Coordinates of C-alpha atoms in Angstrom, one line a residue:
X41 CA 128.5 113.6 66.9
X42 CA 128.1 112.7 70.5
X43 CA 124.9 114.7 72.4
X44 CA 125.7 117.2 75.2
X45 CA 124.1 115.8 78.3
X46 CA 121.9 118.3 79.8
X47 CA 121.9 118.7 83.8
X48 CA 118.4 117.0 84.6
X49 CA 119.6 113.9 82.4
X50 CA 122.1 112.8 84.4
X51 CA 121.2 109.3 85.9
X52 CA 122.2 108.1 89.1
X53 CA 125.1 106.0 89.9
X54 CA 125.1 102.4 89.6
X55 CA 126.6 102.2 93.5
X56 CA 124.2 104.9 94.6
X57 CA 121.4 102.9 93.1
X58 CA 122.1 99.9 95.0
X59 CA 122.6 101.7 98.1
X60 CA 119.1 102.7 97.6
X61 CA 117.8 99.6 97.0
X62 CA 119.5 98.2 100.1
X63 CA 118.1 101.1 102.2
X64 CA 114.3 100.2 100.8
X65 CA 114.9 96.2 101.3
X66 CA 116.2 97.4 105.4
X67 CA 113.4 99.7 105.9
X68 CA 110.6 96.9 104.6
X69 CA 112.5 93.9 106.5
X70 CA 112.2 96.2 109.8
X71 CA 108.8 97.4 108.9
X72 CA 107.2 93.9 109.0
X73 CA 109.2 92.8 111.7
X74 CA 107.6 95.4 114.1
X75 CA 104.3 95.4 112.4
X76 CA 104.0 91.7 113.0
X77 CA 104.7 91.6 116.3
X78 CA 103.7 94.9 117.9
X79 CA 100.8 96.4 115.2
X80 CA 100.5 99.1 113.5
X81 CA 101.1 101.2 116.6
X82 CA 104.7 101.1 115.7
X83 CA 106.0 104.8 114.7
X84 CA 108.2 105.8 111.5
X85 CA 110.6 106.6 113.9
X86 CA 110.9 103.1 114.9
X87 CA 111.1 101.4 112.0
X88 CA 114.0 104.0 110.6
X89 CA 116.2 103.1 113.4
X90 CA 115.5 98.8 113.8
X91 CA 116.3 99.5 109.9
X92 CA 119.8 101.2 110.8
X93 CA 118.7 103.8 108.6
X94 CA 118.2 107.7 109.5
X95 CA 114.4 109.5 109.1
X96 CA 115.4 111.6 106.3
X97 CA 116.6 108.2 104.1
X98 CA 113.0 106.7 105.3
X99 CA 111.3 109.5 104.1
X100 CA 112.8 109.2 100.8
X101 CA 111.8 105.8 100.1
X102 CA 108.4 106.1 101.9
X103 CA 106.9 109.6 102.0
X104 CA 104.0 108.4 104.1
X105 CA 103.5 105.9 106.6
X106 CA 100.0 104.7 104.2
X107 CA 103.2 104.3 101.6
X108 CA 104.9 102.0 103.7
X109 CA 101.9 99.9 104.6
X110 CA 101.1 99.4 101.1
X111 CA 104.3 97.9 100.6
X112 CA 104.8 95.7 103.2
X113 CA 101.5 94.0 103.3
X114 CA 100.9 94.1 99.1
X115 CA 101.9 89.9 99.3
X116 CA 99.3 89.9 102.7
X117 CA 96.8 91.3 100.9
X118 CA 97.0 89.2 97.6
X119 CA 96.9 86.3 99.8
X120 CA 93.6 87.7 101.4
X121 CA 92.0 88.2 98.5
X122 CA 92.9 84.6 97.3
X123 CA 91.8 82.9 100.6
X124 CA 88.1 84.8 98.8
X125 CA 88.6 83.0 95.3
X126 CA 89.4 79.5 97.1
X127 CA 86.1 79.9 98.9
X128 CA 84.2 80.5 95.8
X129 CA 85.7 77.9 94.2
X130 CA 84.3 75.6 97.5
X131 CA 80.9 73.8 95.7
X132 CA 79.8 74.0 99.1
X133 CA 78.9 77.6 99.8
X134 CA 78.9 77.0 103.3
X135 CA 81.9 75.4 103.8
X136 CA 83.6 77.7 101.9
X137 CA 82.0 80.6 104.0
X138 CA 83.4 79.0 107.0
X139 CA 86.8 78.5 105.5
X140 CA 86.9 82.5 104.7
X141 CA 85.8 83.1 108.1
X142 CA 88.3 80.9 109.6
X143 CA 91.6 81.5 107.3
X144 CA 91.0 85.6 107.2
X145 CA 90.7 85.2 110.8
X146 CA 94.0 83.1 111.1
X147 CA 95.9 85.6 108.6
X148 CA 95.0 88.2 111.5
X149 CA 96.5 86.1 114.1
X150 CA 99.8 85.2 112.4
X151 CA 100.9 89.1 111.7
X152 CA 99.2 91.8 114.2
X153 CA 99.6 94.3 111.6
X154 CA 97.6 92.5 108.9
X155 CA 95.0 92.2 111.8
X156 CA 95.5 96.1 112.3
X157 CA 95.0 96.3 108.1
X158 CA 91.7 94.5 108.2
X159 CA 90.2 96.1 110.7
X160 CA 91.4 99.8 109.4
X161 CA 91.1 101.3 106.2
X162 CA 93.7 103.0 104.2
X163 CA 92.6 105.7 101.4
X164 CA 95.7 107.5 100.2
X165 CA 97.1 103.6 99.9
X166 CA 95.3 102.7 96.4
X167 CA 96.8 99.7 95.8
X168 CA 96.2 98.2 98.7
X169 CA 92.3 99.5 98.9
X170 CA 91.9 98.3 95.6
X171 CA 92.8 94.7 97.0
X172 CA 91.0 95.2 99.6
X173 CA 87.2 96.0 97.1
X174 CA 88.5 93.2 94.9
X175 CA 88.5 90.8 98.0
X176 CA 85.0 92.0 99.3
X177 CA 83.1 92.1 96.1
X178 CA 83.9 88.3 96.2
X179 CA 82.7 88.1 99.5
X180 CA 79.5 89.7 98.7
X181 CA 78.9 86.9 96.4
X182 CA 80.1 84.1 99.3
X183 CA 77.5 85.6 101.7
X184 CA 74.8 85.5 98.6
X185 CA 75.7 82.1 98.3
X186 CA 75.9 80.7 101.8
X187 CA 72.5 82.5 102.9
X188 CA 71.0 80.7 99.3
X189 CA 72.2 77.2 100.4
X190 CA 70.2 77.8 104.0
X191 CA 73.2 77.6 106.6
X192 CA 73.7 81.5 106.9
X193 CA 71.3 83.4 108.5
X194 CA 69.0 85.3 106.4
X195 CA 69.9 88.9 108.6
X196 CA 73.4 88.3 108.2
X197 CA 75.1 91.4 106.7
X198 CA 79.1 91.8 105.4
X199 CA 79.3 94.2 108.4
X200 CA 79.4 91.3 110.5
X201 CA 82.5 90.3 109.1
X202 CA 84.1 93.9 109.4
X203 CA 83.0 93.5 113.3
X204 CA 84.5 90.4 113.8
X205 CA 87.9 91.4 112.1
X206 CA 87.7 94.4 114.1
X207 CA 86.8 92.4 117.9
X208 CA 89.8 89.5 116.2
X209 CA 92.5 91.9 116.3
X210 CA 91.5 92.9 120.0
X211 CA 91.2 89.9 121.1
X212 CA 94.7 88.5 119.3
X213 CA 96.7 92.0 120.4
X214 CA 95.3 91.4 124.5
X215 CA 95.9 87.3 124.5
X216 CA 98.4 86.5 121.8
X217 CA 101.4 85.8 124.8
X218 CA 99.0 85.1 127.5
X219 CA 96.2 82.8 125.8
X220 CA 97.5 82.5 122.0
X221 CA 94.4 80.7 121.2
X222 CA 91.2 82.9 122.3
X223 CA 91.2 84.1 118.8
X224 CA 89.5 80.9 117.2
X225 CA 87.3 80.8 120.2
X226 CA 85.6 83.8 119.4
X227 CA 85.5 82.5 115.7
X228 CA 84.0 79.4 116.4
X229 CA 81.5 81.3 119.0
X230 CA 80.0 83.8 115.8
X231 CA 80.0 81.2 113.2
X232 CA 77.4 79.1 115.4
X233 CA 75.9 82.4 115.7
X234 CA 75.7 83.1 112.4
X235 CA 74.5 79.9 111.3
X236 CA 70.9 78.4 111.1
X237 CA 69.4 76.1 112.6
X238 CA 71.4 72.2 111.9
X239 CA 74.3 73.9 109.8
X240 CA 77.5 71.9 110.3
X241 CA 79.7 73.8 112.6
X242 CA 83.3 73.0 113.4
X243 CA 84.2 72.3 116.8
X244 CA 84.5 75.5 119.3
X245 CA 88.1 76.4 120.9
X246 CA 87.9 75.1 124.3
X247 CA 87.9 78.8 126.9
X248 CA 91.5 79.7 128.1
X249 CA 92.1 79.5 131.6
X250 CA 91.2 81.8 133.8
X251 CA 94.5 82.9 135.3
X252 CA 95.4 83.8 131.6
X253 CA 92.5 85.8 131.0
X254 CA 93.9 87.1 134.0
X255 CA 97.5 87.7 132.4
X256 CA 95.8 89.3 129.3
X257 CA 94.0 91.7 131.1
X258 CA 97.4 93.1 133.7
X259 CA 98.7 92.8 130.4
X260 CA 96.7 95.6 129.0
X261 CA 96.3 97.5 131.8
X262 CA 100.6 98.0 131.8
X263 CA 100.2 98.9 128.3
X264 CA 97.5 101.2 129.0

């Protein structure tokens, strides 16, 4: 005897399944295109039509804009939390601090809108938060360990870091056509701050030119 299918059972089509799935792979493709380049600034409403898809089918696959952000930077923030393990894993505390420092800060300037997400937080996007703790417990531990080998400075505090993320993807949104470079300047410029006295430093990002300071700024002055 063959069961009567009831109403609600009823599965979706194998066709309208794929069409689905090729509406979510659009939206995401889109999504970090214009996240990377432009921040987080960039609206639903832009992302639904660089996707070729309509508001209501964006809605659908992303109810929130914290829903899509948690999907396009989940690989972002694995590899954030991993840059944390490698350091650990340094048997030089202090190196490995400064690789951190130096590879978070370079994740920022490769994709604006993981500079955005690490300088934000995000708490109806659990996954992504939950990353986010696992990656800063570990730091917590690299900061224990780089102030116990004698390079860090003894008042340093993990708020530091949230600062410089937070001044990083300023700096990278105003210079990244203009003076692409700034960035590990002002890297370089808070590690030897950070340090103590005689800690090995690696050498400082010469200052861009003044005429592109000068482009950075009109820069942001159109945009403002």
């Amino acid at each position: 005897m063959t069961p009567t299918a009831e109403p609600g059972d009823r599965q979706p089509e194998p066709g309208l399944r794929a069409d689905a799935e090729r509406n979510r792979d659009r939206i995401l493709a889109a999504a970090r295109r214009l996240y990377a380049s432009d921040g987080l600034g960039v609206s639903m409403a832009c992302v639904a039509r660089a996707a070729g898809v309509g508001k209501a089918t964006l809605s659908r696959r992303f109810a929130s804009r914290e829903d899509l952000i948690n999907a396009v930077f989940a690989d972002r923030m694995d590899a954030y939390a991993a840059a944390t393990a490698e350091a650990l894993a340094d048997p030089d505390p202090w190196h490995g601090f400064v690789g951190y420092v130096q590879a978070v800060c370079a994740m920022q300037a490769a994709d604006r809108g993981f500079a955005d997400v690490l300088a934000m937080t995000f708490p109806a996007a659990k996954a992504l938060e939950e990353r986010r703790d696992e990656a800063f417990h570990g730091f917590l531990e690299l900061i224990a360990r780089a102030k116990a080998s004698g390079h860090l400075r003894a008042d340093f505090t993990d708020q530091d870091m949230v600062i410089l993320l937070m001044a990083n993807a300023g700096v990278i949104a105003a210079t990244a056509d203009a003076a692409p470079g700034t960035w590990r300047r002002l890297v370089g410029q808070m590690l030897c701050a950070w340090a103590t006295p005689g800690a090995e430093l690696p050498p400082i990002e010469p200052a861009p030119a003044p005429t592109a300071l000068y482009r950075a700024m009109v820069r942001l002055a159109r945009k403002g």
